[in-house]
Amino acid sequence: MARTGLSKEEVEQARAGLVAQGQYPSVDAVRVALGNTGSKTTIHKYLKELDEEQGGAVGMANARPVTISDALHDLVERLAARLRQEADDQLDIARAELADKEQQLAQANRQLESELRTTREHEARLQTELRQQRLAFNVKQDELAQLARESSRIATELAHTQQSLYEQLTNARKLEQKVEQLQAQQRHAGDLERQLATSMAHNERLGDQVQAMSAALAPAQARARELELLLAQAEARAQAQEQMGEQLRSYLDRMAAPK
């Protein structure tokens, strides 16, 4: 397993040891000298920096000459290291983009879940409001039906009341007519009573005259027969008037009696 934290000094020491042994300090050789640890990309980077610092020379007296094979091998390793570095860079970029996409997706997923919860809560509220509206509608329907029944009952009562009022008005007109008739009869009875009173007063005067005439009969027997005749006539008239008075009183009693 490759260790992390490889330093430039360690690569330089491994490179110097290979040169001292007469070996070409390739990336693989340096990595083997380091105990097969370290990233080849990192080793290649440090070797490149060391070569640039030393002008491309190995800098050791006992180093063996660099052969074409070693140069090609080193070039291949350097190219491979560059390819690996570029691949690692691309992989890092791809990983970063993937992490960013995953973060965006996670954020979008959280937002969608939040919106879904909000939508479900809103739907639950709407369903609750719908149930409440339905209950209120049913209550209003019941109230409307009750009002319709009450209106029908009131209309029926009003019709009965109107009929009763019409009957009462009719009866009131009949009673007014009866009152007018009774008043007319009372006025007629008053006239009869006045006539009776006049007749009775006249009868009294006649009686007085009869008494006076009777008193005068002793000295005037010649006038007796005339006075008796006048008396008989007066009594006949008085009796007739008394009968008329009795008839009038009987009529008034009948009129005054409750019906």
Short mmCIF file of C-alpha atoms in Angstrom, two decimals, residues 12-13 33 37 51 85 92 96 100 103 133 142 149 165 169 171 173 178 189 201 208 211 220 236 251 253:
data_model
loop_
_atom_site.label_atom_id
_atom_site.label_comp_id
_atom_site.label_asym_id
_atom_site.label_seq_id
_atom_site.Cartn_x
_atom_site.Cartn_y
_atom_site.Cartn_z
CA GLU A 12 16.43 13.14 -3.76
CA GLN A 13 18.12 10.70 -1.33
CA ALA A 33 14.46 2.34 -3.57
CA THR A 37 5.93 3.53 -1.70
CA ASP A 51 16.84 17.51 -13.00
CA GLN A 85 -1.05 12.85 -13.70
CA ASP A 92 -10.10 14.73 -9.73
CA ALA A 96 -15.19 17.19 -8.16
CA ASP A 100 -20.80 18.92 -7.16
CA GLN A 103 -24.42 17.91 -3.96
CA GLN A 133 -66.95 23.18 3.55
CA ASP A 142 -80.52 21.61 6.61
CA ARG A 149 -90.66 24.34 6.12
CA LEU A 165 -109.65 38.34 9.45
CA LEU A 169 -114.51 41.87 9.12
CA ASN A 171 -119.01 39.67 11.13
CA ARG A 173 -120.05 44.63 9.21
CA LYS A 178 -127.43 45.13 13.63
CA ALA A 189 -139.09 53.18 20.86
CA ALA A 201 -150.40 63.17 30.62
CA ASP A 208 -158.81 65.62 36.46
CA GLN A 211 -163.26 64.43 38.66
CA ALA A 220 -175.84 69.73 37.35
CA ALA A 236 -161.96 53.87 26.30
CA TYR A 251 -141.62 45.32 22.47
CA ASP A 253 -138.31 44.37 26.65
#
